[in-house]
mmCIF file of C-alpha atoms in Angstrom:
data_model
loop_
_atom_site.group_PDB
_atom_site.id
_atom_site.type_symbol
_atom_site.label_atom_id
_atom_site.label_comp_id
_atom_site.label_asym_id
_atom_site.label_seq_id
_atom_site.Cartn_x
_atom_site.Cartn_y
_atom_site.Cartn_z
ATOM 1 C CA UNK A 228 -2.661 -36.192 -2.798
ATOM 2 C CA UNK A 229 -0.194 -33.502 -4.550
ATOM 3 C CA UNK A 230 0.911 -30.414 -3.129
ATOM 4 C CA UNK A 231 -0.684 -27.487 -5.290
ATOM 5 C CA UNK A 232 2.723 -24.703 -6.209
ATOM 6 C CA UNK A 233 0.694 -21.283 -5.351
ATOM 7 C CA UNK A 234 3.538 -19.479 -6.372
ATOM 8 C CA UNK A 235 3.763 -21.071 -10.041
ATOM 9 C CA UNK A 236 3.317 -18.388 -12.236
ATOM 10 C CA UNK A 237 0.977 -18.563 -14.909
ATOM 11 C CA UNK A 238 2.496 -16.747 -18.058
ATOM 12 C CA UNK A 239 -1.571 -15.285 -18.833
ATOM 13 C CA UNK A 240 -2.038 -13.920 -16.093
ATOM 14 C CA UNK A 241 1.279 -13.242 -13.881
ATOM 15 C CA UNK A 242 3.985 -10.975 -14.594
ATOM 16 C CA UNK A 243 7.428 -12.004 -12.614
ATOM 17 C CA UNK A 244 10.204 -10.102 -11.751
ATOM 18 C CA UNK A 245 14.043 -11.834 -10.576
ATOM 19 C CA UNK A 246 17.054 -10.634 -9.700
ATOM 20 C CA UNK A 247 20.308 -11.186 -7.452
ATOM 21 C CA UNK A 248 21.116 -8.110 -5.206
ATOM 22 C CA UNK A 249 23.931 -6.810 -3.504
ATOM 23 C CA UNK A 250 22.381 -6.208 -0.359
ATOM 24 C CA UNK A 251 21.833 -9.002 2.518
ATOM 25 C CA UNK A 252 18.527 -10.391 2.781
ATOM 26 C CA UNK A 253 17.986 -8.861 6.485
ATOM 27 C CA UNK A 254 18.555 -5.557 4.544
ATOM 28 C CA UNK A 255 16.150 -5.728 2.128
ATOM 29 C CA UNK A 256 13.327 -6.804 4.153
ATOM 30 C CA UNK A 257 13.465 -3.642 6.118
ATOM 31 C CA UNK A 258 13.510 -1.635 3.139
ATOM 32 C CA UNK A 259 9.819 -3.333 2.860
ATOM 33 C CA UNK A 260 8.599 -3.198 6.091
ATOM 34 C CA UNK A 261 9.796 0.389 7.485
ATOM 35 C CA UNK A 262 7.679 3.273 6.156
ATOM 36 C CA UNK A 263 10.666 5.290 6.483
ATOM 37 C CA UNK A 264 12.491 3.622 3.916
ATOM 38 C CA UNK A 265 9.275 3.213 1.814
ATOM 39 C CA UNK A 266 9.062 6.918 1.285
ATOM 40 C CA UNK A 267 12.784 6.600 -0.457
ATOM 41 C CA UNK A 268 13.049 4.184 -3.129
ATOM 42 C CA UNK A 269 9.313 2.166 -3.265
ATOM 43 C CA UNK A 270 7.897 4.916 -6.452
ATOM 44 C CA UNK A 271 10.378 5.054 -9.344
ATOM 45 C CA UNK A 272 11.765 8.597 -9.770
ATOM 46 C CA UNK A 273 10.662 10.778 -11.140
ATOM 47 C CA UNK A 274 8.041 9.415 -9.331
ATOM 48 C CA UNK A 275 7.784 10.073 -5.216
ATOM 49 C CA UNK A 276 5.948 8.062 -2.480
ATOM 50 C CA UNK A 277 5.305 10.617 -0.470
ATOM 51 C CA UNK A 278 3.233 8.780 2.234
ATOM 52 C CA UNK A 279 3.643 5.259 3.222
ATOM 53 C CA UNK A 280 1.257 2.956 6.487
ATOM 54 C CA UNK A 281 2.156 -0.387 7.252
ATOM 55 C CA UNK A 282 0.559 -2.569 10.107
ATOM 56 C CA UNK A 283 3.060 -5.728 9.443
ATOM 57 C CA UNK A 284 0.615 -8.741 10.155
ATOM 58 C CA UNK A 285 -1.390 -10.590 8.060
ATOM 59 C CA UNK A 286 -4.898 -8.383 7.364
ATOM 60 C CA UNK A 287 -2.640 -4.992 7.952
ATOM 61 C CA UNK A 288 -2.858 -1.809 6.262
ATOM 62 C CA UNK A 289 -0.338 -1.328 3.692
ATOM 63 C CA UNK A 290 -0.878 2.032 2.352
ATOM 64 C CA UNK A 291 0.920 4.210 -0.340
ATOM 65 C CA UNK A 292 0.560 7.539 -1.747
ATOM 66 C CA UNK A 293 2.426 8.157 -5.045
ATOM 67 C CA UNK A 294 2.687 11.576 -6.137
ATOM 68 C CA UNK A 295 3.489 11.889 -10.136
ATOM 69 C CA UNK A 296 5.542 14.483 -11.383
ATOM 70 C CA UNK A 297 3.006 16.655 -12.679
ATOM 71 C CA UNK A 298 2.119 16.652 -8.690
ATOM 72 C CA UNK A 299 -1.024 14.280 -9.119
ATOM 73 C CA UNK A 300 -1.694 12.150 -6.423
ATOM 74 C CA UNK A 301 -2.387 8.526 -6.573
ATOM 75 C CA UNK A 302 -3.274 6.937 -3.173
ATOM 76 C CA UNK A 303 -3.026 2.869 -2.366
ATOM 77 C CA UNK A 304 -4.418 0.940 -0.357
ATOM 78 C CA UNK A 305 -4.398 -2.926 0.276
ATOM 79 C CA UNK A 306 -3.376 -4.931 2.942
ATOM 80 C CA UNK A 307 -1.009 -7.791 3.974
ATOM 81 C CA UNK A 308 -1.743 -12.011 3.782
ATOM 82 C CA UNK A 309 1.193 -13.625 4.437
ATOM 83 C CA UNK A 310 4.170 -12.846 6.131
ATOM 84 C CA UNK A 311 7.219 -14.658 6.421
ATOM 85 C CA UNK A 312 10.527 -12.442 8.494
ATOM 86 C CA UNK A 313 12.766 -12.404 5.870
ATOM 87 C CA UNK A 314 11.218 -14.820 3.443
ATOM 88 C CA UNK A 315 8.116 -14.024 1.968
ATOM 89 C CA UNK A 316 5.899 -10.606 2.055
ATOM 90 C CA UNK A 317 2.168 -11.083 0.324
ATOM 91 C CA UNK A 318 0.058 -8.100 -0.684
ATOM 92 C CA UNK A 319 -3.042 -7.040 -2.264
ATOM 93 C CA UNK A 320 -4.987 -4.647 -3.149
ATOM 94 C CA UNK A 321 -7.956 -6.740 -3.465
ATOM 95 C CA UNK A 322 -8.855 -6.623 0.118
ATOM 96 C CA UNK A 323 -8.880 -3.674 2.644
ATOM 97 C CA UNK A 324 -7.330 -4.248 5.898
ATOM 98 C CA UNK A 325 -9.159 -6.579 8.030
ATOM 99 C CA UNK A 326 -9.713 -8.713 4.447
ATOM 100 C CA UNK A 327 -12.506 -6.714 3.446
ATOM 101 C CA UNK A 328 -13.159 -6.829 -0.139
ATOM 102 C CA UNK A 329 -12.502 -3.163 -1.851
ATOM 103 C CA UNK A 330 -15.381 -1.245 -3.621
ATOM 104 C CA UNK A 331 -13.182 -1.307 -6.844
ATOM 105 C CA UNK A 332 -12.311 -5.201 -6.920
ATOM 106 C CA UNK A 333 -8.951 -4.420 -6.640
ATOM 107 C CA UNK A 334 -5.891 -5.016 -9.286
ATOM 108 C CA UNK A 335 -3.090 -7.312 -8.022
ATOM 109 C CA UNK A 336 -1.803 -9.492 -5.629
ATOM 110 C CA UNK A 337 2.061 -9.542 -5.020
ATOM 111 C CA UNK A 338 4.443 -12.412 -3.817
ATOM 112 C CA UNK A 339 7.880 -10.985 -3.103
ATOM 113 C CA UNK A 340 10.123 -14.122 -1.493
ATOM 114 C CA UNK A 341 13.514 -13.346 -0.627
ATOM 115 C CA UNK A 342 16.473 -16.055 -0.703
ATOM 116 C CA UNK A 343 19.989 -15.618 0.267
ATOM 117 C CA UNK A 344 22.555 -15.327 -2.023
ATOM 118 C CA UNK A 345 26.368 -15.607 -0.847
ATOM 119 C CA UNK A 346 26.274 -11.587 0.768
ATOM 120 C CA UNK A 347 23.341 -10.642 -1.250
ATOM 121 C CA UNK A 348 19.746 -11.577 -1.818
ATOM 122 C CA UNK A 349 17.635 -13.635 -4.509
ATOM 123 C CA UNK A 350 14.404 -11.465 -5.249
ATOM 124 C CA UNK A 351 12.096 -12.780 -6.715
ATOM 125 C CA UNK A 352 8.629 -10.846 -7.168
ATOM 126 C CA UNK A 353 5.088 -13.067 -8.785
ATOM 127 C CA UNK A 354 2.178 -10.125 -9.326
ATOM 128 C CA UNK A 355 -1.137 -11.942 -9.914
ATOM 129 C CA UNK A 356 -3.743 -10.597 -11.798
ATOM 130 C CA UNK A 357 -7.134 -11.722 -12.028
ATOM 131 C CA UNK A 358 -7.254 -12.326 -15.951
ATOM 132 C CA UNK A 359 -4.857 -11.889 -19.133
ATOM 133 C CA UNK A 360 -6.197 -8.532 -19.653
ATOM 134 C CA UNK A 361 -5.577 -6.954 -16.458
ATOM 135 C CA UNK A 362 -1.558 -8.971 -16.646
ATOM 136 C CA UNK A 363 -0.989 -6.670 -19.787
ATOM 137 C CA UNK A 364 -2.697 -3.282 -18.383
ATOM 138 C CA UNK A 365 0.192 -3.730 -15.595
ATOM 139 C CA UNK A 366 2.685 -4.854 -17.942
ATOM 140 C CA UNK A 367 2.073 -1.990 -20.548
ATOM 141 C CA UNK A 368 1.756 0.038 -17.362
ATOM 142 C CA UNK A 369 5.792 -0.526 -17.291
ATOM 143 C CA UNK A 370 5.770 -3.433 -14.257
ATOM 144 C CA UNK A 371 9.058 -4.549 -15.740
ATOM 145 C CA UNK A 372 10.888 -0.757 -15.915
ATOM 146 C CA UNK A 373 8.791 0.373 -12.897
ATOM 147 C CA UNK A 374 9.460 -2.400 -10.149
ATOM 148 C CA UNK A 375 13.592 -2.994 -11.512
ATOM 149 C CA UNK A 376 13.540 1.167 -11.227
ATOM 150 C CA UNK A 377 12.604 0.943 -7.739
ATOM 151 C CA UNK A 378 14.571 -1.853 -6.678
ATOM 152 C CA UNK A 379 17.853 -0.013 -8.331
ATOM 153 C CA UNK A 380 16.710 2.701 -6.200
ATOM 154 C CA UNK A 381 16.137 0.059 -2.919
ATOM 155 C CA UNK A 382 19.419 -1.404 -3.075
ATOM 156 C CA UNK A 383 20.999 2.184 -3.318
ATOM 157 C CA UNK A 384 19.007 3.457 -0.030
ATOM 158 C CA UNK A 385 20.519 0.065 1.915
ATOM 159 C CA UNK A 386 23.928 0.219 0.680
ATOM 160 C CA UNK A 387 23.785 3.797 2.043
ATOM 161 C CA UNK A 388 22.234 2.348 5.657
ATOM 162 C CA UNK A 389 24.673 -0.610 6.077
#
């Protein structure tokens, strides 16, 4: 029987983001995982995330609050399925913590794996939508601007902690 690829995006409904890094993969894990760093680089300025919970196991909170620059607030929630050290970080907002389904159904799931890359990092980021519609809400949202924005602003924050 063949393997199914999970992480094969689907051009109608996935929106994919890669890029080599100049920070070590150790680095830019704990830009993910420490709500400290979170607060710094996670919201594209001008943009801030001005609150940030994560319980790091699979079924954990991972919480935002984004605060626009008109000072509106725009809270997150989701929580964590997967979880690889180093490797592989999977979030939704589909499910509450403890993998209870959210009231609003939700809008993505997100697949960021991280490969080394000489000193740097291979980052690689699938977002999975539930149909081609909500794929271009998110794209025309500015994914593509929006999550290279924030991981300019990631790799800045870790050069700065090395």
């Amino acid at each position: 029987m063949a393997k199914t690829n999970y992480y094969q995006p689907d051009p109608k409904t996935d929106l994919v983001l890669e890029r080599i890094v100049d920070v070590p993969t150790e680095l830019v894990w704990k830009a993910w995982t420490t709500p400290e760093h979170i607060l710094k680089w996670f919201t594209p300025a001008p943009w801030k995330t001005i609150d940030c919970e994560i319980d790091l196991k699979p079924g954990g909170i991972f919480r935002t609050t984004m605060l626009s620059p008109e000072g509106q607030e725009f809270p997150n929630s989701g929580c964590f399925l997967d979880i690889v050290e180093n490797e592989r970080l999977v979030f939704t907002d589909i499910f509450e913590p403890g993998f209870k389904p959210t009231v609003s159904g939700g809008f993505f799931t997100a697949i960021l794996t991280l490969e080394k890359h000489g000193n740097g990092t291979k980052y690689h980021v699938l977002a999975r939508h539930k149909d081609e519609e909500t794929r271009k809400k998110h794209e025309e949202m500015g994914f593509h601007d929006g999550w290279n924005a924030a991981l300019d602003q990631l790799v800045e924050l870790m050069k700065a902690v090395r």
